[in-house]
C-alpha cells in the first residue's frame, strides 16, 4: 500500500537520556522491562539504537530485548503523534458500538487504526479496556477521557483538538 | 478552627469520576471556597461506586452525617457552595444518598454488603491517617502480636475465603502450601493485572483503599513466612500505581512496612512492578516470568508457585480483592465472614456492573444473591426499557447466562453449572440489540490476539474459531459451522497449558448452548435477529418521519443519501457502508435499521 504521506524521520537519537535511564534502573533481576518502560518514556518509543544499547548494557542479546519489546502491547517501535487517541474496545464499549467510534476517528483523521497523521498531531489506536464502562463508548485523547461518544461527537472532539493546536 | 467544626468535602476521584469531570469539580470547589471566604476541608476520595452518577461529591457538615450529591459537574458547584456549605441547607433533588435521608440512589445500595469496598469513597486514599482512623492496620497488629502464622492461616480457612481472581481456590489452603515450604526466601505477589475487558473492581479498590490491600499482603507474608512482596499492576492504571506508591511510603514511615514491623521480628518489603500490557500475565506463572523480565509465557505446573515460584522460591499469589478481604476477616473473625454467603461460597463478591443496565458501577453483594437481584434491583433494570437478554460473566474466560437463568445464585458452583464462571467480577448486561454471535466473536478476537503462542491449540485454534465466527457474522456461515466450532472448542480446552486457552472457548460454547437459534439465523437465513451485524442489516428512511432536513445527507461520509430539501430522502444501499452516522444524526428518528 502506498503511504498517505511522506515517511516521517525521527532524526538522530540522543543516547545520553538512555544512559541516565540505565544508570537508574539497570541491574538486579528483572530490570529489562522497567528499563524499556523508562526508555520509552524518554523517547516516546523504542528506537532500534536504543534497543541495541540496552542489550549491551544488560548483557543480553538484542533478540531477547526485541522479543520482550514485541511481546508486550505497551512498547512501540514507531514514534507516535502528539496526541494519542485510544479508542476503548472493552466489552461494554463494544456492545455500545466501539467499532463505529474507531471508524469515525479514522474518517475524521484520514488515517487507519494504528497510524499517525502526516502532521504528527494524532495517533489512532484501539485499546482493550480503559475501565470507564459506565460511560461507554469511550475514547481517551492523551489523558482526557471522552464518554458516550457517537459519530457526530467524534468529529467535534477532533475539531476541538485541532483548534487548540491552531491547525 | 478545629477539625470537628470544619465542613468536609470529598470529591470522588476514581478513574470514572475523573473521566466524568471530577477534577474540574474539585478545581471549581477550590476556587469557589476561596472566592467566598469559606473554610472547609476539601479532599479527594476514591470510588463511591455509582459510576452512572459521577461526578459525586460528599459534604459532611460538622456534627451531621455526610450527604452524597450526584452529577456534580463544575457548573453545579456555585449552588452547592452557596446553599449547602454556606447556608447549611440541602439540595434534595441532587441527593444520591445520605444517612436518614431518602436519596435517589438508595436502592442501588439496599442489597449490597460492603466488606471489600468498606472504605471505598469514604476516605482519602492518599492519607494513611484516614485509614488508621477506620481501624486500619489493627488486623496486622493483632496478627503479629497475638496470633501464630498457623493461627492466621486457620482463621482464613475458617472464613471460607476463596480466590477472587476467578478460579476460586481456597485461600487458607493456598497459604498453607507456601507456609509448609522450608526456605529462607519466600514471596507474596499481589496480582493486580486486571486484564478482563469490562472489569474494574481491582482498579477501584487500589485507587480507593490501597492500604487495605497492603495490609492483606503483610498478613499473608507473616502467615507464610515471606519477607518480600510484589504488586504486579497494569501500567494502564496510573492513578492506582500513584496511590500505591504513596501508600507504601506512608506505611514505611508508619512502621507497618520494613524491618521489624511494629516492634516484632517480622520484616516485609513491598515493591510495585508495572505490567506492560499482556493479558496472559494474569496467569500466575506468566506473571512471574514477567516480573523476572522475560516474555510473559506460562509454564507447566507442577511445580506450583507455592513450591517453586518467583526466582524459583516458594511464592504465594492472590489477587487484589482477596487481599482486601483479609484485614476484615482477622478483625471480625473467620466465622463472621463465613456467616455470609452459601454453603461453599462464603463472604461477598465485588462486581463491575456495566452494559445495557440503568445503573452501572461497582457493587458488592453477599454470595448467593441472584443475578436478577444484581441486574434488576441494584442495576435498576435495562436501559431504555429494552428486553433483558443475558449477562456475560467472567470476561473472555467466562460465558453468557441467559435471562431465563437470572435466578441463578451467585456462587462458584452454580455459575460453573451454567457454563460461565464467577470470574474476577466483570458483569456485562446485554439487551435484545446485542447479537450473541458477535459477542462470542468479540471475545475470541480478544483471546486470539492475547494468546502468547506457546500452545498450538490455543494459538492456531482460537484463530480458526475466530475465522468461522467472522464468516458467520458476515453472512457467509456454512452448515456444519456450529459443530466445527464445538469440535475446535473441545480440542483447545484439552490442548492448552494455561487458563487462557483452557477457557477461551467458553464464550462460544455458552452462546451456542443458549442462543443456538441466533447462530442458525445467521447461517441459514443470513439474518441477524438483534440487527447488529453490519453485513446483515440495512438502513432505510421512514417516509412518514423524514422532514427532508438534509442533515443525514450532509453527514454521510460516502454520499449514499440523496433527496431534495424538505423532500423525502433515500439511501443508496449499494454505496452505504452501514456506519450508522445518519442514524445517530437524525433528530426525527426517521432512519430505521432493518
XYZ file of C-alpha atoms in Angstrom:
761
model
C 0.000 0.000 0.000
C 1.230 3.496 -0.884
C 1.717 5.535 2.299
C -0.619 8.524 2.519
C 2.210 10.857 3.418
C 5.942 11.209 3.267
C 7.663 8.901 5.741
C 8.499 10.946 8.784
C 12.056 10.683 10.034
C 12.654 10.854 13.778
C 16.134 12.403 13.419
C 19.182 11.424 15.430
C 18.573 9.794 18.806
C 20.185 11.420 21.823
C 21.597 8.476 23.768
C 22.513 10.485 26.859
C 18.957 10.186 28.032
C 19.194 6.414 27.781
C 22.381 6.404 29.817
C 20.530 8.159 32.601
C 17.738 5.576 32.430
C 20.264 2.748 32.533
C 22.159 4.276 35.446
C 18.958 4.455 37.433
C 17.123 1.275 36.503
C 19.573 -1.329 35.161
C 20.924 -4.037 37.414
C 19.258 -6.538 39.681
C 16.968 -9.270 38.499
C 14.119 -8.447 36.195
C 15.265 -4.960 35.225
C 14.711 -5.313 31.468
C 11.034 -4.368 31.478
C 11.433 -1.309 33.767
C 14.379 -0.165 31.619
C 12.297 -0.470 28.457
C 9.406 1.370 30.126
C 11.586 4.280 31.189
C 13.399 4.367 27.848
C 10.042 4.614 26.128
C 9.034 7.408 28.497
C 12.197 9.257 27.461
C 11.839 8.800 23.697
C 8.142 8.201 23.191
C 9.014 4.892 21.526
C 11.899 2.416 21.343
C 14.300 3.315 18.539
C 16.454 0.488 17.224
C 19.702 2.017 18.536
C 18.140 2.230 21.973
C 17.209 -1.459 21.918
C 20.748 -2.365 20.872
C 22.309 -0.223 23.564
C 20.020 -1.706 26.240
C 21.014 -5.227 25.167
C 24.705 -4.376 25.502
C 24.217 -2.691 28.866
C 22.269 -5.608 30.334
C 24.469 -8.263 28.765
C 21.693 -9.947 26.798
C 21.170 -10.386 23.071
C 19.289 -7.741 21.080
C 16.952 -10.584 20.068
C 15.952 -11.093 23.694
C 15.272 -7.387 24.186
C 13.369 -7.282 20.911
C 11.437 -10.396 21.969
C 10.286 -8.738 25.165
C 9.570 -5.396 23.470
C 7.317 -7.034 20.891
C 5.564 -9.338 23.375
C 4.017 -6.557 25.433
C 1.429 -4.207 23.982
C 2.814 -1.211 25.832
C 6.011 -0.978 23.791
C 6.123 0.852 20.471
C 8.797 0.530 17.855
C 7.497 3.541 15.941
C 7.168 7.143 17.128
C 3.687 8.466 17.857
C 1.928 11.763 17.282
C 1.486 14.491 19.833
C -1.951 13.266 20.917
C -2.548 9.556 21.149
C -6.216 8.730 20.660
C -7.077 5.443 22.317
C -10.485 4.121 21.422
C -11.702 1.680 24.048
C -12.719 -1.717 22.710
C -13.655 -3.240 26.049
C -16.773 -5.372 26.226
C -19.113 -2.608 27.339
C -17.781 -0.270 24.652
C -18.004 -2.997 22.035
C -21.701 -3.600 22.622
C -22.177 0.170 22.655
C -20.632 0.490 19.184
C -16.852 0.950 19.651
C -16.198 -0.226 16.119
C -18.127 2.717 14.735
C -16.234 5.087 17.011
C -12.888 3.837 15.691
C -14.193 4.236 12.166
C -15.404 7.749 12.846
C -11.984 8.760 14.194
C -10.325 7.094 11.252
C -12.560 9.059 8.894
C -12.002 12.381 10.683
C -8.235 11.936 10.769
C -7.884 10.215 7.380
C -5.617 7.536 8.850
C -6.271 3.874 9.548
C -6.281 2.452 13.074
C -2.734 2.229 14.437
C -1.334 5.046 12.301
C -0.216 8.620 12.838
C -1.447 11.646 10.906
C 1.048 13.272 8.494
C 1.140 16.423 10.655
C 2.260 14.267 13.624
C -0.629 15.580 15.715
C -2.606 12.383 16.242
C -2.008 8.667 16.524
C -5.094 6.484 16.418
C -5.115 3.289 18.491
C -7.533 0.667 19.761
C -7.106 -0.481 23.340
C -8.603 -3.374 25.269
C -10.327 -1.543 28.123
C -9.838 1.772 29.871
C -12.258 0.817 32.643
C -14.861 3.586 32.353
C -17.541 1.116 31.322
C -20.443 3.213 32.547
C -19.506 5.935 30.055
C -19.355 3.587 27.049
C -18.425 4.070 24.287
C -15.258 5.807 25.452
C -12.087 7.175 23.912
C -9.105 8.833 25.531
C -7.147 11.625 23.914
C -3.922 11.882 25.869
C -5.063 11.870 29.481
C -8.553 13.187 28.765
C -11.499 10.817 28.622
C -14.492 11.327 26.376
C -17.553 9.229 27.101
C -20.908 8.443 25.483
C -19.446 9.073 22.053
C -21.181 8.776 18.732
C -20.193 9.687 15.190
C -21.059 13.390 15.437
C -19.325 13.815 18.818
C -16.134 12.241 17.477
C -15.985 14.895 14.785
C -16.343 17.585 17.408
C -13.614 16.150 19.627
C -11.117 16.094 16.755
C -12.081 19.605 15.669
C -11.616 20.933 19.206
C -8.146 19.437 19.451
C -7.192 20.788 16.039
C -8.390 24.218 17.127
C -6.270 24.026 20.292
C -3.272 23.254 18.155
C -4.083 26.038 15.736
C -4.215 23.555 12.888
C -10.749 26.268 63.637
C -10.621 22.681 64.888
C -11.233 19.613 62.740
C -14.609 18.870 64.287
C -16.255 22.139 63.332
C -14.924 22.239 59.811
C -17.075 21.103 56.933
C -15.507 18.291 54.969
C -15.993 17.971 51.226
C -14.987 14.741 49.493
C -14.777 14.522 45.711
C -14.880 11.045 44.164
C -11.644 10.896 42.212
C -11.616 7.346 40.905
C -10.956 6.875 37.199
C -14.699 7.014 36.437
C -15.132 10.250 38.352
C -12.157 11.836 36.639
C -13.487 10.736 33.275
C -16.785 12.425 34.102
C -15.056 15.689 35.019
C -14.402 15.380 38.774
C -11.040 17.161 38.500
C -12.854 20.222 37.169
C -15.360 19.942 40.003
C -12.519 19.820 42.516
C -10.838 22.846 40.950
C -14.006 24.919 40.971
C -14.724 23.908 44.557
C -11.266 25.139 45.492
C -11.758 28.437 43.660
C -15.311 28.871 44.892
C -14.383 28.297 48.529
C -11.609 30.870 48.283
C -13.788 33.394 46.455
C -16.485 33.094 49.117
C -14.079 33.127 52.021
C -15.467 29.774 53.187
C -13.392 27.388 55.239
C -13.752 23.704 54.525
C -11.541 20.694 54.317
C -11.526 19.697 50.655
C -10.072 16.385 49.653
C -10.189 13.545 47.151
C -11.933 10.285 47.896
C -11.881 7.044 45.962
C -14.674 5.406 44.039
C -18.144 5.736 45.574
C -19.486 3.024 43.288
C -22.160 4.975 41.466
C -20.263 5.374 38.193
C -23.517 6.276 36.446
C -23.941 9.388 38.615
C -20.413 10.760 38.515
C -19.072 13.231 39.447
C -20.008 12.580 43.075
C -19.344 14.925 45.974
C -19.944 14.184 49.634
C -20.469 17.054 52.044
C -20.044 16.367 55.753
C -21.138 19.307 57.844
C -19.914 19.432 61.432
C -21.872 17.088 63.651
C -24.005 15.810 60.763
C -23.794 12.658 58.661
C -22.456 13.053 55.138
C -24.686 13.659 52.152
C -23.603 12.480 48.706
C -24.565 14.749 45.816
C -24.642 13.370 42.300
C -23.780 14.587 38.822
C -21.938 17.436 40.423
C -20.254 18.914 37.411
C -18.350 22.189 37.722
C -21.403 24.262 36.731
C -23.301 22.961 39.764
C -20.546 23.914 42.202
C -21.637 27.535 42.946
C -25.097 26.444 44.039
C -23.662 23.670 46.202
C -21.270 26.074 47.902
C -23.908 28.747 48.477
C -26.775 26.609 49.649
C -25.109 23.617 51.273
C -21.705 24.701 52.513
C -22.503 28.334 53.376
C -26.197 28.256 54.303
C -26.326 24.724 55.647
C -29.348 23.723 53.584
C -29.781 20.630 51.474
C -30.400 20.376 47.734
C -32.819 17.473 47.800
C -33.046 16.941 44.051
C -29.298 16.329 43.835
C -29.034 13.924 46.775
C -27.806 10.475 45.780
C -27.815 9.160 49.314
C -27.351 10.176 52.894
C -27.921 8.669 56.278
C -31.540 9.020 57.329
C -32.445 10.619 54.004
C -34.310 9.359 51.013
C -31.825 9.592 48.201
C -32.361 8.884 44.546
C -29.862 6.048 44.665
C -30.796 4.245 47.886
C -31.977 1.158 46.050
C -28.523 0.851 44.470
C -27.150 0.134 47.937
C -30.076 -1.679 49.591
C -28.972 -5.198 48.640
C -25.248 -4.571 48.807
C -22.996 -5.713 51.601
C -19.697 -3.884 51.591
C -16.637 -5.598 53.046
C -14.017 -5.159 50.325
C -15.462 -1.764 49.455
C -15.857 -0.812 53.119
C -13.666 2.261 52.797
C -14.049 2.984 49.087
C -15.215 6.542 48.592
C -15.311 7.062 52.344
C -11.725 8.185 52.861
C -8.843 9.993 51.205
C -6.703 7.178 49.794
C -3.598 9.351 49.876
C -3.705 9.815 53.655
C -2.824 6.902 55.917
C -4.308 8.784 58.892
C -7.782 8.276 57.462
C -7.187 4.550 57.008
C -5.888 4.323 60.572
C -8.955 6.175 61.825
C -11.108 3.408 60.298
C -9.188 0.783 62.250
C -6.550 0.288 59.581
C -3.512 -1.871 60.343
C -5.149 -3.111 63.550
C -5.638 -6.523 61.963
C -1.916 -6.625 61.220
C -1.131 -5.673 64.803
C -3.484 -8.359 66.083
C -1.874 -10.988 63.841
C 1.701 -10.092 64.726
C 1.147 -9.742 68.448
C -1.461 -12.340 69.305
C -1.546 -14.986 66.577
C 0.957 -17.517 65.283
C 1.289 -17.782 61.486
C -0.536 -21.101 61.680
C -3.379 -19.471 63.603
C -3.696 -16.770 60.934
C -3.999 -19.455 58.270
C -6.602 -21.289 60.360
C -8.652 -18.099 60.628
C -8.561 -17.613 56.854
C -9.519 -21.264 56.355
C -12.392 -20.808 58.786
C -13.631 -17.793 56.815
C -14.018 -19.941 53.695
C -12.445 -17.198 51.571
C -11.734 -18.373 48.022
C -9.511 -16.738 45.409
C -11.338 -13.757 43.949
C -9.279 -13.710 40.762
C -11.777 -16.135 39.319
C -10.645 -19.699 39.925
C -11.929 -19.760 43.499
C -9.200 -21.841 45.130
C -9.484 -21.760 48.954
C -7.132 -19.024 50.129
C -6.225 -20.513 53.505
C -5.261 -23.821 51.900
C -3.132 -21.998 49.336
C -1.308 -20.154 52.114
C -0.685 -23.378 53.998
C 1.148 -24.835 50.964
C 3.633 -21.954 50.848
C 3.909 -21.891 54.635
C 4.904 -25.565 54.661
C 7.930 -24.918 52.440
C 11.273 -24.514 54.149
C 13.098 -21.608 52.568
C 14.850 -18.500 53.823
C 13.301 -16.544 50.965
C 9.620 -16.574 50.110
C 7.478 -14.140 48.195
C 3.982 -12.727 48.239
C 2.617 -11.480 44.947
C -0.472 -9.351 44.567
C -1.962 -9.921 41.141
C -3.263 -6.532 40.050
C -3.030 -7.304 36.336
C -6.753 -6.935 35.900
C -6.979 -7.706 32.221
C -10.556 -8.758 31.506
C -12.143 -6.110 29.337
C -15.066 -4.692 31.283
C -13.607 -5.389 34.722
C -12.525 -2.566 37.002
C -13.035 -3.921 40.526
C -9.372 -4.179 41.446
C -8.566 -0.805 39.951
C -11.230 0.846 42.082
C -10.047 -0.876 45.253
C -6.424 0.109 44.612
C -7.417 3.673 43.806
C -9.762 3.986 46.760
C -8.270 1.910 49.569
C -4.662 0.926 48.781
C -3.725 0.369 52.423
C -6.289 -2.429 52.795
C -4.507 -4.362 50.038
C -1.095 -3.707 51.575
C -2.344 -4.829 54.970
C -3.701 -8.042 53.453
C -0.335 -8.708 51.805
C 1.508 -8.081 55.059
C -0.716 -10.527 56.928
C -0.217 -13.116 54.178
C 3.547 -12.503 54.333
C 3.530 -13.141 58.059
C 1.404 -16.268 57.635
C 3.661 -17.952 55.078
C 6.979 -16.557 56.309
C 7.735 -14.240 53.365
C 9.966 -11.199 53.516
C 9.160 -9.558 50.183
C 6.007 -8.667 48.338
C 5.432 -7.646 44.740
C 2.396 -5.879 43.394
C 2.096 -6.608 39.691
C -0.131 -3.796 38.460
C -1.153 -2.869 34.936
C 0.652 0.187 33.628
C -2.769 1.218 32.282
C -3.757 2.083 35.857
C -1.612 5.171 36.535
C -3.792 6.502 39.377
C -3.738 3.154 41.163
C 0.054 2.972 40.841
C 0.495 6.514 42.090
C -1.692 5.919 45.144
C 0.005 2.596 45.884
C 3.397 4.316 45.838
C 2.155 6.945 48.265
C 0.582 4.263 50.466
C 3.777 2.196 50.576
C 5.816 5.262 51.513
C 3.381 6.183 54.277
C 3.211 2.621 55.591
C 7.015 2.503 55.674
C 7.125 5.765 57.590
C 4.484 4.455 59.976
C 6.433 1.296 60.716
C 3.934 -1.032 59.000
C 6.284 -1.984 56.167
C 10.038 -2.527 56.528
C 12.296 -4.073 59.145
C 10.946 -5.289 62.498
C 7.363 -4.243 61.860
C 5.516 -2.884 64.920
C 8.497 -3.854 67.030
C 8.189 -7.565 66.228
C 10.632 -9.867 64.425
C 8.580 -9.717 61.241
C 10.143 -7.802 58.342
C 8.479 -7.268 54.977
C 9.167 -5.061 51.958
C 6.831 -4.230 49.089
C 7.751 -3.335 45.501
C 5.469 -2.355 42.619
C 6.084 -3.949 39.230
C 4.295 -2.333 36.326
C 2.865 -4.747 33.812
C 3.477 -3.881 30.201
C 0.232 -4.923 28.604
C -0.255 -8.650 28.165
C -3.500 -10.325 29.204
C -1.785 -13.682 29.689
C 0.262 -12.186 32.550
C -2.799 -12.583 34.745
C -1.850 -16.292 34.739
C 0.419 -16.861 37.710
C 3.407 -18.488 36.041
C 3.328 -15.960 33.171
C 3.114 -13.156 35.719
C 6.215 -14.419 37.481
C 8.096 -14.702 34.181
C 7.165 -11.084 33.526
C 8.432 -9.914 36.933
C 11.678 -11.712 36.122
C 11.931 -9.572 32.991
C 11.004 -12.146 30.388
C 8.196 -12.642 27.908
C 5.131 -13.487 29.944
C 4.586 -17.071 28.879
C 3.066 -19.665 31.216
C 4.895 -22.839 32.111
C 3.746 -26.289 33.071
C 2.607 -26.850 36.664
C 3.712 -28.603 38.899
C 5.890 -27.324 40.368
C 3.278 -24.939 41.688
C 4.353 -21.428 42.751
C 3.957 -22.417 46.409
C 6.866 -24.816 45.890
C 8.848 -23.116 43.152
C 7.676 -19.655 42.174
C 9.325 -16.300 41.672
C 13.113 -16.632 41.356
C 12.431 -20.351 41.987
C 11.439 -19.615 45.591
C 8.141 -20.512 47.318
C 5.598 -17.885 46.311
C 2.005 -17.162 47.178
C -0.119 -15.256 44.657
C -3.523 -13.763 45.373
C -5.445 -11.042 43.648
C -6.325 -7.584 44.920
C -9.826 -8.380 46.125
C -8.667 -11.478 48.018
C -6.077 -9.453 49.924
C -8.552 -6.643 50.626
C -10.806 -9.165 52.414
C -8.043 -10.371 54.735
C -7.824 -7.485 57.259
C -11.604 -7.551 57.719
C -11.546 -11.298 58.355
C -8.839 -11.031 61.009
C -10.597 -8.113 62.672
C -14.059 -9.621 62.688
C -13.199 -13.299 62.736
C -13.408 -16.005 60.104
C -16.770 -17.116 61.439
C -18.321 -13.689 60.794
C -17.169 -13.857 57.176
C -18.373 -17.436 56.789
C -21.786 -16.390 58.111
C -22.306 -14.610 54.794
C -22.872 -16.473 51.570
C -23.744 -20.048 50.650
C -22.530 -23.460 51.772
C -19.444 -23.475 49.580
C -19.040 -19.806 48.629
C -18.557 -17.566 51.628
C -18.475 -13.835 52.078
C -19.124 -11.272 49.395
C -18.130 -10.647 45.804
C -17.451 -7.354 44.054
C -18.797 -6.875 40.538
C -18.184 -4.265 37.897
C -21.704 -3.888 36.597
C -21.835 -2.439 33.096
C -23.510 -2.687 29.731
C -27.165 -2.067 28.955
C -28.146 -1.526 32.557
C -29.538 1.682 34.056
C -27.118 1.905 36.952
C -23.657 0.685 36.125
C -20.998 0.816 38.757
C -19.103 -1.041 41.404
C -21.258 -3.303 43.539
C -20.589 -5.812 46.303
C -23.139 -8.448 47.191
C -23.181 -11.423 49.548
C -22.552 -14.707 47.758
C -25.851 -16.358 46.975
C -27.556 -13.197 45.752
C -29.127 -13.888 42.368
C -28.147 -12.410 39.039
C -31.632 -10.928 38.825
C -31.162 -9.060 42.109
C -27.941 -7.535 40.835
C -29.293 -6.576 37.415
C -32.807 -5.507 38.380
C -32.691 -4.343 41.999
C -29.202 -2.904 42.171
C -28.713 -2.132 38.495
C -32.206 -0.741 38.118
C -33.103 -2.877 35.115
C -32.378 -2.482 31.442
C -31.749 0.860 29.825
C -34.373 2.404 27.521
C -36.926 -0.170 28.636
C -35.440 -2.843 26.398
C -35.603 -6.576 27.000
C -33.078 -8.222 29.342
C -31.340 -10.840 27.238
C -28.277 -12.141 29.097
C -25.365 -11.340 31.358
C -21.802 -12.006 30.400
C -19.737 -13.043 33.401
C -16.052 -13.828 33.636
C -14.975 -11.942 30.523
C -13.017 -13.854 27.880
C -12.846 -16.909 30.156
C -16.496 -16.824 31.057
C -19.768 -17.077 29.304
C -23.215 -15.692 28.679
C -26.007 -16.613 31.054
C -29.458 -16.066 29.510
C -32.166 -14.054 31.232
C -34.149 -17.281 31.785
C -31.450 -18.348 34.252
C -31.351 -14.992 36.038
C -32.419 -16.612 39.288
C -29.140 -18.500 39.439
C -27.471 -17.693 42.763
C -24.042 -16.110 42.542
C -21.740 -18.795 43.897
C -18.849 -20.632 42.277
C -20.628 -23.957 41.737
C -23.965 -22.639 40.449
C -22.272 -20.345 37.954
C -19.989 -23.132 36.726
C -23.053 -25.245 36.029
C -24.325 -22.655 33.577
C -21.077 -22.917 31.591
C -19.989 -19.443 32.662
C -17.719 -18.778 35.637
C -17.622 -16.451 38.610
C -14.543 -14.869 37.094
C -12.919 -11.825 38.559
C -16.144 -9.833 38.635
C -16.993 -8.373 35.261
C -20.764 -8.460 34.809
C -21.932 -7.138 31.495
C -25.642 -6.831 30.915
C -26.890 -7.435 27.381
C -30.224 -6.475 25.840
C -32.076 -7.563 22.734
C -29.985 -5.293 20.497
C -26.860 -7.303 21.285
C -26.005 -10.099 18.861
C -24.759 -13.135 20.750
C -22.706 -14.438 17.833
C -20.978 -11.071 17.717
C -20.301 -11.194 21.474
C -18.653 -14.587 21.014
C -16.664 -13.223 18.063
C -15.583 -10.234 20.163
C -14.142 -12.419 22.919
C -12.451 -14.812 20.504
C -10.881 -11.838 18.755
C -9.538 -10.791 22.142
C -8.163 -14.176 23.241
C -6.772 -14.847 19.793
C -4.761 -11.629 19.960
C -3.711 -12.236 23.566
C -2.697 -15.884 23.174
C 1.013 -15.978 23.965
C 1.546 -18.517 21.194
C 3.159 -21.259 23.218
C 0.462 -23.907 22.748
C -0.528 -24.689 19.174
C -4.149 -25.431 20.037
C -4.591 -22.050 21.625
C -2.540 -20.109 19.074
C -3.984 -21.636 15.918
C -7.263 -22.970 17.268
C -8.564 -19.644 18.505
C -7.650 -18.119 15.153
C -9.652 -20.767 13.268
C -12.603 -20.285 15.630
C -12.436 -16.538 15.077
C -12.443 -17.003 11.304
C -15.553 -19.156 11.496
C -17.318 -16.641 13.741
C -16.347 -13.835 11.400
C -17.785 -15.577 8.404
C -20.995 -16.289 10.297
C -21.409 -12.645 11.288
C -20.640 -11.625 7.707
C -23.420 -13.831 6.405
C -21.147 -16.474 4.903
C -21.688 -19.130 7.557
C -21.939 -22.737 6.372
C -23.920 -25.750 7.511
C -21.740 -27.602 9.992
C -20.022 -24.487 11.315
C -21.617 -24.878 14.737
C -20.390 -28.461 15.028
C -16.948 -27.389 13.856
C -16.825 -24.672 16.498
C -17.742 -27.202 19.165
C -15.072 -29.629 17.979
C -12.385 -26.920 17.964
C -13.508 -25.743 21.394
C -13.092 -29.210 22.864
C -9.587 -29.666 21.455
C -8.421 -26.181 22.504
C -9.595 -26.840 26.049
C -7.694 -30.133 26.119
C -4.560 -28.963 24.357
C -3.771 -25.740 26.206
C -1.386 -25.349 29.094
C -2.926 -22.423 30.925
C -6.252 -20.927 31.822
C -6.277 -18.588 28.857
C -6.528 -21.397 26.321
C -8.497 -23.757 28.526
C -11.281 -21.206 28.953
C -11.061 -19.286 25.651
C -13.866 -21.305 24.009
C -16.330 -20.634 26.866
C -17.937 -17.526 25.348
C -18.623 -19.509 22.160
C -19.843 -22.648 23.900
C -22.269 -20.810 26.170
C -23.744 -18.737 23.356
C -24.209 -21.871 21.260
C -25.799 -23.604 24.236
C -28.308 -20.862 24.990
C -28.641 -18.982 21.708
C -28.252 -21.650 19.030
C -31.210 -20.245 17.093
C -29.346 -16.995 16.680
C -26.371 -18.795 15.140
C -28.735 -20.679 12.838
C -30.487 -17.490 11.713
C -27.126 -16.051 10.668
C -26.052 -19.227 8.875
C -29.273 -20.342 7.207
C -31.239 -17.142 6.715
C -28.361 -14.637 6.589
C -30.231 -12.688 9.199
C -29.055 -11.096 12.449
C -32.044 -11.196 14.823
C -30.530 -8.465 17.024
C -29.984 -6.269 13.941
C -26.429 -5.700 14.936
C -24.190 -7.473 12.404
C -23.394 -4.904 9.758
C -23.223 -7.221 6.813
C -26.750 -8.383 7.537
C -28.584 -5.127 8.110
C -29.696 -2.152 6.056
C -30.580 1.435 6.867
C -33.747 2.884 5.369
C -35.574 6.190 5.613
C -39.075 6.176 7.103
C -41.256 8.215 4.779
C -43.661 9.383 7.478
C -40.909 10.714 9.702
C -38.383 12.234 7.289
C -38.632 16.033 7.177
C -36.105 16.491 4.407
C -33.752 18.489 6.632
C -30.734 17.112 4.747
C -28.662 16.619 7.931
C -28.131 12.932 7.190
C -27.215 13.594 3.571
C -24.558 16.089 4.604
C -23.241 13.770 7.320
C -22.966 10.676 5.152
C -19.260 10.110 4.563
C -19.831 8.112 1.374
C -22.578 10.314 -0.125
C -25.062 7.460 -0.133
C -28.029 9.640 0.865
C -29.890 11.811 -1.603
C -33.012 13.956 -1.501
C -34.281 17.468 -2.100
C -34.633 19.923 0.769
C -37.969 19.262 2.510
C -38.359 16.183 0.319
C -38.145 12.519 1.238
C -34.583 11.220 1.378
C -33.379 7.822 0.341
C -30.305 5.717 0.998
C -28.370 4.015 -1.778
C -27.707 0.660 -0.128
C -25.064 -0.297 -2.673
C -22.982 2.640 -1.556
C -23.913 2.620 2.161
C -21.198 1.278 4.484
C -23.615 0.849 7.438
C -21.573 3.256 9.540
C -24.731 4.422 11.301
C -23.836 8.102 11.233
C -27.214 9.005 9.675
C -28.969 7.061 12.427
C -27.028 8.983 15.090
C -27.525 12.349 13.387
C -31.242 12.156 12.628
C -33.290 14.073 15.188
C -36.624 12.746 13.911
C -35.999 9.001 14.309
C -36.573 8.725 10.599
C -33.798 6.212 9.969
C -34.646 2.584 10.596
C -32.413 -0.459 10.846
C -33.869 -3.458 9.040
